[in-house]
């Protein structure tokens, strides 16, 4: 029993490669920080920015409705233009926050020697999925705020929206283990979770 339960030490290796002269290059040990840590950090940074910015739109819409400011504003613009302006303003705030966080992340990665692992292509995908997620969840929270008359009603409708937002946070461990599995592909095609899980995959 002791020999059966004894842990076996394994070493994770990458794929074989080819040098410019055509010779086969030996596999190198994989660095879990580069393979898993950086994508997970990008996903949770995206999750943090969305959680910090989009629910505030619900409160802004409710405050304007309760204080009758929206009635004055609707005398000058249409409801669609008013809500679109709020959504674009929230997207701009998210973009500024992203710039601050990415600068800090680049400084931290440089300090720990992982700056070369952050590719410009990944940053471009991060910005694209950030805009997509802010537009999706910002629209959702604006719709909830416009459909409710007070904060108590909004809290009841906000619970399903927050549960949908938690789907990526609850499934990321399964996706990092097998990013090409049927479950990973299916859950990443679920629109509210697509920006987070596609970035992770």
Tab-separated table of C-alpha atoms in Angstrom:
chain	number	residue	atom	x	y	z
A	1	UNK	CA	0.000	0.000	0.000
A	2	UNK	CA	2.824	2.390	0.807
A	3	UNK	CA	4.445	1.820	-2.576
A	4	UNK	CA	1.108	2.317	-4.362
A	5	UNK	CA	0.415	5.598	-2.575
A	6	UNK	CA	3.929	6.940	-3.064
A	7	UNK	CA	3.772	10.071	-5.283
A	8	UNK	CA	5.573	9.860	-8.594
A	9	UNK	CA	7.566	12.926	-9.553
A	10	UNK	CA	6.826	14.088	-13.078
A	11	UNK	CA	8.313	16.825	-15.187
A	12	UNK	CA	6.214	18.777	-17.668
A	13	UNK	CA	7.930	19.257	-20.997
A	14	UNK	CA	7.012	21.374	-23.992
A	15	UNK	CA	6.872	20.292	-27.624
A	16	UNK	CA	9.850	19.513	-29.790
A	17	UNK	CA	10.984	22.265	-32.120
A	18	UNK	CA	13.179	22.800	-35.152
A	19	UNK	CA	16.167	25.084	-35.439
A	20	UNK	CA	16.652	27.253	-38.569
A	21	UNK	CA	19.090	24.651	-39.950
A	22	UNK	CA	16.413	21.913	-39.728
A	23	UNK	CA	17.763	20.002	-36.738
A	24	UNK	CA	15.327	18.921	-34.040
A	25	UNK	CA	15.474	20.942	-30.853
A	26	UNK	CA	14.922	19.078	-27.591
A	27	UNK	CA	11.850	19.780	-25.528
A	28	UNK	CA	12.251	22.270	-22.715
A	29	UNK	CA	10.547	22.175	-19.325
A	30	UNK	CA	7.331	24.203	-19.313
A	31	UNK	CA	6.977	27.175	-17.021
A	32	UNK	CA	3.494	27.095	-15.439
A	33	UNK	CA	3.610	30.842	-14.871
A	34	UNK	CA	3.968	31.438	-18.619
A	35	UNK	CA	1.547	28.718	-19.703
A	36	UNK	CA	-1.235	29.157	-17.134
A	37	UNK	CA	-0.447	32.066	-14.823
A	38	UNK	CA	-0.361	34.875	-17.387
A	39	UNK	CA	-3.625	33.917	-19.210
A	40	UNK	CA	-5.418	33.482	-15.871
A	41	UNK	CA	-4.097	36.862	-14.700
A	42	UNK	CA	-5.388	38.500	-17.885
A	43	UNK	CA	-8.807	36.884	-17.448
A	44	UNK	CA	-9.146	37.950	-13.817
A	45	UNK	CA	-7.962	41.472	-14.662
A	46	UNK	CA	-10.719	41.619	-17.270
A	47	UNK	CA	-13.199	40.242	-14.725
A	48	UNK	CA	-12.112	42.826	-12.138
A	49	UNK	CA	-12.516	45.762	-14.523
A	50	UNK	CA	-15.978	44.608	-15.638
A	51	UNK	CA	-17.169	44.086	-12.052
A	52	UNK	CA	-15.843	47.504	-10.992
A	53	UNK	CA	-17.366	49.530	-13.847
A	54	UNK	CA	-20.555	47.994	-15.248
A	55	UNK	CA	-22.741	47.655	-12.093
A	56	UNK	CA	-22.291	51.398	-11.528
A	57	UNK	CA	-24.393	52.001	-14.631
A	58	UNK	CA	-27.403	50.484	-12.896
A	59	UNK	CA	-27.009	52.850	-9.948
A	60	UNK	CA	-26.548	55.848	-12.266
A	61	UNK	CA	-29.743	55.081	-14.195
A	62	UNK	CA	-31.728	54.512	-11.000
A	63	UNK	CA	-30.487	57.739	-9.394
A	64	UNK	CA	-31.462	59.748	-12.456
A	65	UNK	CA	-34.913	58.172	-12.506
A	66	UNK	CA	-35.522	58.673	-8.788
A	67	UNK	CA	-34.326	62.291	-8.791
A	68	UNK	CA	-36.260	63.118	-12.019
A	69	UNK	CA	-33.064	64.139	-13.812
A	70	UNK	CA	-33.772	61.697	-16.618
A	71	UNK	CA	-37.022	63.496	-17.467
A	72	UNK	CA	-35.069	66.712	-18.058
A	73	UNK	CA	-32.434	64.905	-20.116
A	74	UNK	CA	-35.046	63.148	-22.233
A	75	UNK	CA	-36.319	66.555	-23.287
A	76	UNK	CA	-33.097	67.016	-25.253
A	77	UNK	CA	-32.101	63.516	-26.383
A	78	UNK	CA	-33.823	60.235	-27.125
A	79	UNK	CA	-33.696	57.371	-24.573
A	80	UNK	CA	-31.412	55.383	-26.894
A	81	UNK	CA	-28.937	58.264	-27.162
A	82	UNK	CA	-28.979	58.769	-23.383
A	83	UNK	CA	-28.276	55.106	-22.639
A	84	UNK	CA	-25.694	54.851	-25.421
A	85	UNK	CA	-23.858	57.853	-23.986
A	86	UNK	CA	-23.740	56.203	-20.566
A	87	UNK	CA	-22.496	52.962	-22.091
A	88	UNK	CA	-19.753	54.661	-24.107
A	89	UNK	CA	-18.689	56.696	-21.058
A	90	UNK	CA	-18.390	53.495	-19.025
A	91	UNK	CA	-16.357	51.937	-21.840
A	92	UNK	CA	-14.005	54.935	-21.795
A	93	UNK	CA	-13.549	54.638	-18.026
A	94	UNK	CA	-12.766	50.937	-18.465
A	95	UNK	CA	-10.198	51.769	-21.139
A	96	UNK	CA	-8.426	54.222	-18.812
A	97	UNK	CA	-8.443	51.682	-15.977
A	98	UNK	CA	-7.049	49.084	-18.384
A	99	UNK	CA	-4.166	51.377	-19.293
A	100	UNK	CA	-3.316	51.862	-15.618
A	101	UNK	CA	-3.539	48.156	-14.772
A	102	UNK	CA	-1.603	47.022	-17.851
A	103	UNK	CA	1.172	49.493	-17.037
A	104	UNK	CA	1.390	48.080	-13.524
A	105	UNK	CA	1.285	44.512	-14.861
A	106	UNK	CA	4.086	45.231	-17.328
A	107	UNK	CA	6.227	46.742	-14.566
A	108	UNK	CA	5.587	43.701	-12.321
A	109	UNK	CA	6.338	41.266	-15.164
A	110	UNK	CA	9.565	43.135	-15.934
A	111	UNK	CA	10.567	42.995	-12.287
A	112	UNK	CA	10.016	39.217	-12.115
A	113	UNK	CA	11.555	38.515	-15.536
A	114	UNK	CA	8.368	37.616	-17.412
A	115	UNK	CA	7.976	40.667	-19.621
A	116	UNK	CA	8.889	38.684	-22.733
A	117	UNK	CA	5.942	36.339	-22.048
A	118	UNK	CA	3.412	39.182	-22.524
A	119	UNK	CA	2.976	39.360	-26.281
A	120	UNK	CA	1.519	42.426	-28.050
A	121	UNK	CA	-0.984	40.101	-29.734
A	122	UNK	CA	-2.336	39.044	-26.340
A	123	UNK	CA	-2.676	42.662	-25.213
A	124	UNK	CA	-4.612	43.445	-28.405
A	125	UNK	CA	-6.978	40.529	-27.738
A	126	UNK	CA	-7.334	41.683	-24.140
A	127	UNK	CA	-8.413	45.172	-25.223
A	128	UNK	CA	-10.837	43.728	-27.785
A	129	UNK	CA	-12.470	41.376	-25.265
A	130	UNK	CA	-12.552	44.159	-22.681
A	131	UNK	CA	-14.582	46.396	-24.990
A	132	UNK	CA	-16.835	43.476	-25.849
A	133	UNK	CA	-17.479	42.505	-22.225
A	134	UNK	CA	-18.107	46.088	-21.074
A	135	UNK	CA	-20.622	46.570	-23.869
A	136	UNK	CA	-22.379	43.282	-23.068
A	137	UNK	CA	-22.619	43.691	-19.303
A	138	UNK	CA	-23.052	47.454	-19.439
A	139	UNK	CA	-26.088	47.004	-21.698
A	140	UNK	CA	-27.436	44.358	-19.336
A	141	UNK	CA	-27.137	46.527	-16.226
A	142	UNK	CA	-28.510	49.603	-18.016
A	143	UNK	CA	-31.533	47.553	-19.097
A	144	UNK	CA	-32.087	46.395	-15.508
A	145	UNK	CA	-31.826	49.957	-14.201
A	146	UNK	CA	-34.235	51.322	-16.787
A	147	UNK	CA	-36.783	48.586	-16.046
A	148	UNK	CA	-36.862	49.228	-12.276
A	149	UNK	CA	-38.182	52.128	-10.272
A	150	UNK	CA	-36.193	51.642	-7.052
A	151	UNK	CA	-33.116	49.857	-5.759
A	152	UNK	CA	-35.082	47.017	-4.157
A	153	UNK	CA	-36.541	45.921	-7.479
A	154	UNK	CA	-33.156	46.257	-9.142
A	155	UNK	CA	-31.487	43.971	-6.602
A	156	UNK	CA	-33.909	41.169	-7.450
A	157	UNK	CA	-33.088	41.448	-11.158
A	158	UNK	CA	-29.393	41.966	-10.518
A	159	UNK	CA	-28.928	38.520	-8.937
A	160	UNK	CA	-29.349	36.539	-12.213
A	161	UNK	CA	-27.026	38.966	-14.007
A	162	UNK	CA	-24.335	38.519	-11.361
A	163	UNK	CA	-24.746	34.733	-11.522
A	164	UNK	CA	-24.118	34.868	-15.269
A	165	UNK	CA	-21.080	37.045	-14.613
A	166	UNK	CA	-19.702	34.416	-12.217
A	167	UNK	CA	-19.755	31.608	-14.818
A	168	UNK	CA	-16.167	32.281	-16.007
A	169	UNK	CA	-14.876	32.549	-12.442
A	170	UNK	CA	-16.364	29.143	-11.596
A	171	UNK	CA	-15.200	27.277	-14.710
A	172	UNK	CA	-11.692	28.609	-15.415
A	173	UNK	CA	-9.926	25.698	-13.687
A	174	UNK	CA	-11.580	23.156	-15.986
A	175	UNK	CA	-10.724	25.200	-19.062
A	176	UNK	CA	-7.050	25.651	-18.172
A	177	UNK	CA	-6.698	21.868	-17.839
A	178	UNK	CA	-8.268	21.131	-21.242
A	179	UNK	CA	-8.833	24.280	-23.351
A	180	UNK	CA	-9.826	22.265	-26.445
A	181	UNK	CA	-12.341	19.975	-24.708
A	182	UNK	CA	-16.003	19.898	-25.694
A	183	UNK	CA	-16.985	21.581	-22.419
A	184	UNK	CA	-14.439	24.389	-22.867
A	185	UNK	CA	-15.557	25.090	-26.430
A	186	UNK	CA	-19.263	24.964	-25.510
A	187	UNK	CA	-19.021	27.219	-22.452
A	188	UNK	CA	-16.801	29.718	-24.270
A	189	UNK	CA	-19.492	30.069	-26.956
A	190	UNK	CA	-22.035	31.113	-24.269
A	191	UNK	CA	-22.177	34.858	-25.137
A	192	UNK	CA	-21.910	36.422	-21.647
A	193	UNK	CA	-18.892	34.229	-20.853
A	194	UNK	CA	-17.241	34.476	-24.287
A	195	UNK	CA	-14.936	37.479	-23.639
A	196	UNK	CA	-13.460	35.948	-20.486
A	197	UNK	CA	-13.107	32.329	-21.559
A	198	UNK	CA	-11.974	33.004	-25.134
A	199	UNK	CA	-9.204	35.188	-23.732
A	200	UNK	CA	-8.248	32.400	-21.332
A	201	UNK	CA	-8.267	29.719	-24.042
